[in-house]
Coordinates of C-alpha atoms and ligand atoms in Angstrom, one line a residue:
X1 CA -24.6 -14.2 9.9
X2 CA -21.5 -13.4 11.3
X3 CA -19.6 -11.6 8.8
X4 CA -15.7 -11.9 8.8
X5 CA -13.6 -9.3 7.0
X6 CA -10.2 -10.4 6.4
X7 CA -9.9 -8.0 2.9
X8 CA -8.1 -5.2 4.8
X9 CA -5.2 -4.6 2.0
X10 CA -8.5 -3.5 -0.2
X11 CA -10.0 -1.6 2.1
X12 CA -10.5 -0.9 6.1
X13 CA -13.5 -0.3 8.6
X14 CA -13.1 3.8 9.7
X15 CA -12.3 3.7 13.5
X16 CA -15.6 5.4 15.0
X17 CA -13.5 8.0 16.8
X18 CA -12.3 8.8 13.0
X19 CA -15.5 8.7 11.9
X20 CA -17.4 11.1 14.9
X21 CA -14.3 13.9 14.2
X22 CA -15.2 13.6 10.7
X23 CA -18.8 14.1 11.7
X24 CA -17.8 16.9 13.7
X25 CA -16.3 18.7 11.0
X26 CA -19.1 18.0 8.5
X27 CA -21.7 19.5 10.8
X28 CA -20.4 21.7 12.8
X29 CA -16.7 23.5 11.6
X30 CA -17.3 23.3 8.0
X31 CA -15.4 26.0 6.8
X32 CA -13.0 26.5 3.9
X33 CA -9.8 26.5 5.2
X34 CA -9.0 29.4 2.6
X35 CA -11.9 31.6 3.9
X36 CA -10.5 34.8 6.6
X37 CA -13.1 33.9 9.0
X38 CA -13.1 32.1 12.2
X39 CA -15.0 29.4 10.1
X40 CA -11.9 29.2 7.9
X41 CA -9.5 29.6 10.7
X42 CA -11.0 26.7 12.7
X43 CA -10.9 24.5 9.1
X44 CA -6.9 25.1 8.9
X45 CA -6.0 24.2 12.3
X46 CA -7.5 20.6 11.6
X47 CA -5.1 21.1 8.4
X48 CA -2.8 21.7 10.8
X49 CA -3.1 19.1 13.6
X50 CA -3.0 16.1 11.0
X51 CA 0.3 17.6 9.3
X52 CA 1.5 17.3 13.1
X53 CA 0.3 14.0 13.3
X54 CA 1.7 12.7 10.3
X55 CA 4.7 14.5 10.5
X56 CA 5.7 13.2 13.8
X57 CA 5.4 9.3 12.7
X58 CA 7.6 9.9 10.0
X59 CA 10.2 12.3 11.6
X60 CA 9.9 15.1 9.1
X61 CA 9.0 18.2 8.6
X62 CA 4.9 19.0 8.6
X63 CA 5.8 21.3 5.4
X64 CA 6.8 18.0 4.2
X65 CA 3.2 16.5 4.0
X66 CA 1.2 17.4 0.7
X67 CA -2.9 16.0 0.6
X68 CA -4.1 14.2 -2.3
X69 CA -7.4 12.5 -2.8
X70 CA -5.9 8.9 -2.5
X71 CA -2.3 6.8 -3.0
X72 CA -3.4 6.4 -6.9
X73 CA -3.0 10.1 -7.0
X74 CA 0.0 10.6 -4.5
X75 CA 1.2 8.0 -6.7
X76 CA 0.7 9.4 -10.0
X77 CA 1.7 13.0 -8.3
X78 CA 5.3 11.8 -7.2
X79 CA 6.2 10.0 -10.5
X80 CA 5.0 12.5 -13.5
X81 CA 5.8 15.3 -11.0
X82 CA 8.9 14.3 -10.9
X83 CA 10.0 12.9 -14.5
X84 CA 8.4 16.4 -15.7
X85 CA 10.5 18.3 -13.0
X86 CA 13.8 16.4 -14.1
X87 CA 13.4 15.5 -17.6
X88 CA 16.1 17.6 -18.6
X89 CA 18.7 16.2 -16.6
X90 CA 18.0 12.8 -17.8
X91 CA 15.5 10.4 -19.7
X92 CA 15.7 6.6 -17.7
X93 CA 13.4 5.6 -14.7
X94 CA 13.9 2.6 -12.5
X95 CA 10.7 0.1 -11.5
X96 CA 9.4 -3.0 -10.7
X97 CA 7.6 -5.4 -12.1
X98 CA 5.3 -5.7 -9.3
X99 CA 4.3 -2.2 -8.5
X100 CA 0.5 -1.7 -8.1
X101 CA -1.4 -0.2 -11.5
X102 CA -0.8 3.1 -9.9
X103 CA 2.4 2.8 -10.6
X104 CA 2.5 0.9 -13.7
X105 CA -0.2 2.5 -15.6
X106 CA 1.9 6.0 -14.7
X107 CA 5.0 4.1 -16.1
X108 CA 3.4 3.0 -19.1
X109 CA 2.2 6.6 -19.4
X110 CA 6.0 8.1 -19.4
X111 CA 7.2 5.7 -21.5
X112 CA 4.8 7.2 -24.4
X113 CA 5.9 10.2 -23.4
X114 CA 9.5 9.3 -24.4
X115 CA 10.8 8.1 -21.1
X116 CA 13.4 4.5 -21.0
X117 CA 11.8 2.3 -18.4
X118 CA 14.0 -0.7 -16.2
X119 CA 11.3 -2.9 -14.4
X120 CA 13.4 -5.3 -12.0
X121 CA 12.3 -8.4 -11.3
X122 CA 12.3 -10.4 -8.3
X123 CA 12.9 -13.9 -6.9
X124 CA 9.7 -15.8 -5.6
X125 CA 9.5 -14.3 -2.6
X126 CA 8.7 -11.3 -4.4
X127 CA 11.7 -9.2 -3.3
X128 CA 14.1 -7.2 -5.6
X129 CA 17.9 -8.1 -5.9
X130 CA 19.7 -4.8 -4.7
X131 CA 22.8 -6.1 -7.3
X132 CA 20.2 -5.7 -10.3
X133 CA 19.0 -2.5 -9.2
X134 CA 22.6 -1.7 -9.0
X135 CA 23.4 -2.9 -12.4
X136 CA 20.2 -0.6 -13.6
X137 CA 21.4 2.6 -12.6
X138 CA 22.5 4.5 -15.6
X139 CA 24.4 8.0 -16.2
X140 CA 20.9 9.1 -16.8
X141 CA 18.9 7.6 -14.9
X142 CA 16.4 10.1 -12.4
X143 CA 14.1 8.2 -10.9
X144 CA 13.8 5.2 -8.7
X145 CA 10.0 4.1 -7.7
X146 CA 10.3 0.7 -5.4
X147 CA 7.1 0.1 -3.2
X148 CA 7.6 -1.2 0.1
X149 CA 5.1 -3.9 0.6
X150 CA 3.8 -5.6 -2.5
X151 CA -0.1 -5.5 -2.3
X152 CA -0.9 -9.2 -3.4
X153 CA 1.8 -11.6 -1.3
X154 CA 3.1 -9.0 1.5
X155 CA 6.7 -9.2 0.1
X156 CA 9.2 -6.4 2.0
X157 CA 11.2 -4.5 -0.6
X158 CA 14.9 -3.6 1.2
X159 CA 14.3 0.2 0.6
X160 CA 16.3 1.6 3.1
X161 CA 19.4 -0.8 1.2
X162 CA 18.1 0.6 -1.9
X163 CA 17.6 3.9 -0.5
X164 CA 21.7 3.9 0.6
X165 CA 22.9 2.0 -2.2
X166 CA 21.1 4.3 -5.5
X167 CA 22.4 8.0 -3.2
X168 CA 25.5 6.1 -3.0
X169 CA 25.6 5.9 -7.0
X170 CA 24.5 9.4 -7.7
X171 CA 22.6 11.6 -5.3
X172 CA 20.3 13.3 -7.2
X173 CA 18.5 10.3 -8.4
X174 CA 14.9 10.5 -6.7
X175 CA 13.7 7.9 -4.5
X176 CA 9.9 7.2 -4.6
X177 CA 8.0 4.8 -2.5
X178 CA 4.8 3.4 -2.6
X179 CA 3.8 2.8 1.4
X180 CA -0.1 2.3 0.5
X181 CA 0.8 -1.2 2.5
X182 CA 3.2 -0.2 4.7
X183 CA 2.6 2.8 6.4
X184 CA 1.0 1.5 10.1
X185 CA 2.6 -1.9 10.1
X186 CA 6.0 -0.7 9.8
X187 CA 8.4 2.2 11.3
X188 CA 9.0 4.5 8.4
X189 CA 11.7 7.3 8.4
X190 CA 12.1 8.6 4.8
X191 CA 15.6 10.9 6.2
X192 CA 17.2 7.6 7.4
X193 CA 16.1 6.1 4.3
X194 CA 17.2 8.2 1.4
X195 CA 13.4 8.4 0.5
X196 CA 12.7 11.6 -1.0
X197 CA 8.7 10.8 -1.4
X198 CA 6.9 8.6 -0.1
X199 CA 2.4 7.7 -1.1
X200 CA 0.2 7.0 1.5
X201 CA -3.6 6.0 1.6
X202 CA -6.2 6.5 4.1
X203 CA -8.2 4.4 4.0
X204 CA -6.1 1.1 4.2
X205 CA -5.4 2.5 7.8
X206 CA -8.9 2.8 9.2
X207 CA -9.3 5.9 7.9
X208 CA -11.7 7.5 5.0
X209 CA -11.6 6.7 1.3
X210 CA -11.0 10.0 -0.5
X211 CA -7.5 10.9 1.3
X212 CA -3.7 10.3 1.2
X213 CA -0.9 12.0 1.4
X214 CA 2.6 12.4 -0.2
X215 CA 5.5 13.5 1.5
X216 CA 7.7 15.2 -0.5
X217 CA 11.3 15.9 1.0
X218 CA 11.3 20.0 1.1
X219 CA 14.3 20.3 -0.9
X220 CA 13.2 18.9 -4.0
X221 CA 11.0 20.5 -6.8
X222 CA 8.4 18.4 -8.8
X223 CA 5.3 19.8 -11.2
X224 CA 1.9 19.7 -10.0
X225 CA -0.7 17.2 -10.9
X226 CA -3.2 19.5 -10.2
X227 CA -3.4 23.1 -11.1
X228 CA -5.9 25.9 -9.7
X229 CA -6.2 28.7 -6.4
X230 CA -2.5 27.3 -5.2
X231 CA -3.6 25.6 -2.2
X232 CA -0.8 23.6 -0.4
X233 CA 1.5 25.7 -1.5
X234 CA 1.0 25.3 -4.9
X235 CA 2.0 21.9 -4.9
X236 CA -1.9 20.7 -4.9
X237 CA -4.3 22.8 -6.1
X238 CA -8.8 22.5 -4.9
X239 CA -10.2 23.1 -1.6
X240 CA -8.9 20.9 0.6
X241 CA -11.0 17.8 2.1
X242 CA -10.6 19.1 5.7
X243 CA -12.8 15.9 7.1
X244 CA -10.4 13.2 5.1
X245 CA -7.5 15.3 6.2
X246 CA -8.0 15.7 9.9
X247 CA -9.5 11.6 9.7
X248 CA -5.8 10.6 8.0
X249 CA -3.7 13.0 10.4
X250 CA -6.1 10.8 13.4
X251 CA -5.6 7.3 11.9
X252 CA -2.2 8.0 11.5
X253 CA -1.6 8.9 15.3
X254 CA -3.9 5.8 15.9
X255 CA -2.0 3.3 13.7
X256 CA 1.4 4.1 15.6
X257 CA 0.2 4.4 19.1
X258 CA 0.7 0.7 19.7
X259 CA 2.6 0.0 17.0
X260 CA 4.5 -3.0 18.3
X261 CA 1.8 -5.1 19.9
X262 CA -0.8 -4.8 16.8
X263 CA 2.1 -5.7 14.6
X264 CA 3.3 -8.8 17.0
X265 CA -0.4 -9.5 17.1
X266 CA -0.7 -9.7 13.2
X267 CA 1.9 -11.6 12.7
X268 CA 0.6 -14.4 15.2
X269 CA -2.6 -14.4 13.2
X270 CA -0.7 -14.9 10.2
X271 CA 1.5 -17.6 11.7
X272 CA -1.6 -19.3 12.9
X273 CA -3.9 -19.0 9.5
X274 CA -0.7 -20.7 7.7
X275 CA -0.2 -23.7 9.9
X276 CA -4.0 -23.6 9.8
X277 CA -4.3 -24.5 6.1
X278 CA -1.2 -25.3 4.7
X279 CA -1.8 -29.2 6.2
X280 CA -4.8 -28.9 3.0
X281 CA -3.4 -30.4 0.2
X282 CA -1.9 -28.7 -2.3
X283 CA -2.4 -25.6 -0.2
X284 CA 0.8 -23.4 -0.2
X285 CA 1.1 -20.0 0.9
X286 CA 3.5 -16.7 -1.2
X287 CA 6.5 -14.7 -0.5
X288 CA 6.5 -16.7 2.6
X289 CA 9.5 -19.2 3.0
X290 CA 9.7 -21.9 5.6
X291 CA 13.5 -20.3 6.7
X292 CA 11.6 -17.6 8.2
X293 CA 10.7 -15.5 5.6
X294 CA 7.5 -14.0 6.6
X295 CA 6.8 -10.9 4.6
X296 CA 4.1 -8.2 6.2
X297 CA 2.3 -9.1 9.2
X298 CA -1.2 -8.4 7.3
X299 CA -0.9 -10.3 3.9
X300 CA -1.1 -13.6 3.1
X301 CA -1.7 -14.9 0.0
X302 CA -2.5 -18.4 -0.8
X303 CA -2.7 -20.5 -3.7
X304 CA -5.1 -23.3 -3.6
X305 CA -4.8 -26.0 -6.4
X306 CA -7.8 -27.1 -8.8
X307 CA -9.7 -24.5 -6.9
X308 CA -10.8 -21.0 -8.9
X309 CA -10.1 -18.1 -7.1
X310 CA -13.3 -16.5 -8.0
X311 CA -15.2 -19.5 -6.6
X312 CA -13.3 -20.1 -3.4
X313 CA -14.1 -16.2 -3.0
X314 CA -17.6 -16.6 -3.4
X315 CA -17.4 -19.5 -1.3
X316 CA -15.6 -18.3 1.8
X317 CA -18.3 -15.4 1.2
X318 CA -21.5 -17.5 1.7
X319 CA -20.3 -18.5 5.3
X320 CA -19.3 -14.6 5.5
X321 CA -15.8 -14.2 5.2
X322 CA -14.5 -11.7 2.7
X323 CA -11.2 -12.3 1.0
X324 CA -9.8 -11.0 -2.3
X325 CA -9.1 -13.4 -5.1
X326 CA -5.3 -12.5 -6.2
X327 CA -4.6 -8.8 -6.7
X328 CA -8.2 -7.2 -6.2
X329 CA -7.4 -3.6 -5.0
X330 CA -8.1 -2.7 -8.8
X331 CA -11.1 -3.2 -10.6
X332 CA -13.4 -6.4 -10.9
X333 CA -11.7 -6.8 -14.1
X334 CA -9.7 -9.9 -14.5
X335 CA -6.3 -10.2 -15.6
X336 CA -3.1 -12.0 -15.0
X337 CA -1.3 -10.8 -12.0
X338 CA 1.6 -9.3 -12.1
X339 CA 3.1 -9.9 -9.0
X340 CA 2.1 -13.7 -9.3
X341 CA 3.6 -13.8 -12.9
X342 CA 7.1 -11.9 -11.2
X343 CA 7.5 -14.4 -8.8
X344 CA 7.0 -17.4 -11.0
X345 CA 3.8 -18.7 -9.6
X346 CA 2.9 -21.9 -11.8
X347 CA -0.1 -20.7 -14.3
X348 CA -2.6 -23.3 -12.9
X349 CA -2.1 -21.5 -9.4
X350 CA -2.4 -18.0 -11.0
X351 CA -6.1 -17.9 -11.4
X352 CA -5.8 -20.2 -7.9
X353 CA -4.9 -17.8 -5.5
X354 CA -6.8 -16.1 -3.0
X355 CA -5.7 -12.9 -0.4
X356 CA -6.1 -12.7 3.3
X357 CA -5.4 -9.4 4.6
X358 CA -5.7 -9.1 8.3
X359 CA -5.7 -5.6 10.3
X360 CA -5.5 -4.5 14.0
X361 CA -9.2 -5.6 14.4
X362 CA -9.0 -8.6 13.2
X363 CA -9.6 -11.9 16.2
X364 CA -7.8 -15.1 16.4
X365 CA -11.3 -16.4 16.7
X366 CA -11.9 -14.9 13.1
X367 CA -8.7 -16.8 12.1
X368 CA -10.3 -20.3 13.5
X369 CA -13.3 -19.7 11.4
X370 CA -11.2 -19.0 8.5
X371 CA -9.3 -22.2 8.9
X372 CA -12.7 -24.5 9.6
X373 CA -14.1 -22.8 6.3
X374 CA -11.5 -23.1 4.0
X375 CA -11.4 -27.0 5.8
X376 CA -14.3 -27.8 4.7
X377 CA -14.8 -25.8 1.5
X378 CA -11.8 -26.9 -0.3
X379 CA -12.4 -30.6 -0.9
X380 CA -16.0 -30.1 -1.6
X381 CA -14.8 -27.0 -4.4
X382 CA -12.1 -29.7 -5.9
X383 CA -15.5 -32.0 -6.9
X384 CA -15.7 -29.4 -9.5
X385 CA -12.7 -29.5 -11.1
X386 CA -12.1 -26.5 -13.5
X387 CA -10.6 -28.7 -15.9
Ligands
LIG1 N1 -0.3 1.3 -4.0 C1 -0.5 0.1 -3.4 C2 0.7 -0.8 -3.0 C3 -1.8 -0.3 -3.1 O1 -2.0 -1.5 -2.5 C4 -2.9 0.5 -3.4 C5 -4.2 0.1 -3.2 O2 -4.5 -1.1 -2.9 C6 -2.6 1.7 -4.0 C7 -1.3 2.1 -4.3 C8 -3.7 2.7 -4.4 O3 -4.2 3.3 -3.3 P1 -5.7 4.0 -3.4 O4 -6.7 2.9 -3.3 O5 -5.7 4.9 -2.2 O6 -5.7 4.8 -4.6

């Protein structure tokens, strides 16, 4: 069977060229990248090419660019780095409510640690009002962490406004963003932004799983997550995973060589998948508005009424195509989302919503096949009623 994979904000397909240089370096220049040998010295100028390659998308400095095993941990890194770093200047951090659990769960751990969290909310498209975030900033207040695109309905955060308006406030407040979803799709320049670190993953841009990055804006100082031989400077300790490193410096060159025809592309599959389906009844589509709202190019989220998520997933999955049911980039545990909660989904559509997540692989042929599916899978699905 034909298999369809439209599940790309869980996980992507490794570009074979990704994959062969990772091959390369697995088999053939295997060294440590600490070791004095040519062995070594071959391992840390892959090191060094992907810190060029990242560097240069994001117009900073390759110093800039720390490794970490995934955006869970660039995310965990940035925040309790930086709480820990700051703490003595000041006790109150700035959210969201609809973060990804790598954010939240590191919240809800600096909270018990004696830390005053704000989580704003934000209006059902899933976006933050930059006049709450204003009203949120407090005398002591040292962090902000606002991700950039929401995971589950694709909503754009304004973070360059934020980014202006919270410097404007007080300077040395920290930005953080979470770009897991962004980076690739979007141009991202964390100087023009007033972002001071920003997490990336790997493997939601058709590179490994195992890899990210975080860039951290040279002039600032935040604790380590991880302690050891005082690789990366210091800043991230254990030998470095030189295949996953020179795969993400690759993918990132990749993602941004064409930039503006994969993105135009994207969006036209999204465009067609939602005139596609939303002439279903009771089919309406998230954080997409029909005054031109149209969130990522890559995300679309869609809530399906009197259908289970779970069993539309399974359903779409017998004819092939792979689709997450509302926020799946965690675990196969079920629980409320958050972001669907934020934005004020109704609570029969909350366990009724199923992702699409395109990427620059993904056909408009795939797209028809999606739409003839969910065609003929919906009214057969509402037979069974869940209630
Ligand atoms: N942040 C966002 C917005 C995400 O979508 C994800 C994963 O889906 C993460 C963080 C975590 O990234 P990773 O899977 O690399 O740990």
């Amino acid at each position: 069977m034909k298999e369809i994979y439209l599940d790309n904000s869980a996980t992507t397909k490794v570009f074979p060229e990704i994959a062969a240089l990772m091959t390369k370096i697995y088999t053939d220049d295997y060294g440590n990248p600490s070791s004095m040998h040519n062995k070594g010295v071959d391992a840390e100028k892959y090191i060094r090419t992907a810190k060029e390659q990242i560097a240069k998308t994001l117009k900073v400095s390759e110093k800039e660019i720390i490794f970490t095993s995934c955006g869970t941990e660039s995310d965990n890194m940035a925040l309790l780095g930086a709480a820990h770093a700051l703490r003595r200047k000041g006790n109150h951090i700035i959210t969201t409510k609809v973060e990804h659990p790598a954010v939240l769960r590191t919240m809800e751990a600096l909270e018990k640690e004696g830390f005053d969290i704000t989580y704003l909310g934000t209006d059902r498209y899933g976006v933050i009002s930059l006049d709450e975030l204003k009203d949120s900033v407090r005398d002591d207040t040292i962090l902000v962490s606002i991700m950039h695109v929401n995971n589950e309905i694709g909503s754009i955060m304004p973070v360059k406004e934020a980014g202006e308006l919270i410097k404007s406030i007080n300077k040395d407040i920290v930005f953080h963003v979470d770009a897991v979803q962004s980076y690739g799709k979007f141009v991202i320049n964390p100087k023009k932004m007033n972002v001071d670190m920003l997490s990336v993953s790997g493997h939601k841009i058709h590179g490994p799983k195992g890899i990210g990055f975080l860039y951290l804006n040279e002039k600032l100082r935040i604790e380590p997550l991880i302690l050891g031989g005082g690789q990366q400077n210091n800043m991230r300790s254990g030998t470095e995973n030189v295949a996953g490193i020179a795969a993400m410096g690759l993918a990132a060159k990749m993602m941004y060589e064409n930039l503006d025809d994969d993105v135009k592309r994207m969006y036209d599959h999204k465009k067609h998948l939602i005139d596609g389906i939303t002439d279903i009844e009771d089919v309406s589509i998230n954080g997409v508005s029909d005054d031109g709202i149209m969130g990522a190019p890559h995300v679309i989220s869609v809530s399906v009424k009197d259908v289970r998520a779970e069993v539309l997933l399974h359903a779409l999955e017998d004819k092939g195509i792979y689709v997450s049911a509302g926020s799946a980039c965690s675990t196969h545990k079920k629980s409320v989302s958050s972001t669907l909660s934020a934005i004020g989904l109704e609570k029969n559509l909350l366990d009724s919503t199923v992702r699409f997540s395109l990427s620059v692989l993904t056909t408009k042929d795939e797209i028809d096949d999606a739409i003839k599916a969910m065609h003929e899978l919906i009214p057969v699905l509402r037979k069974y009623k869940p209630h």
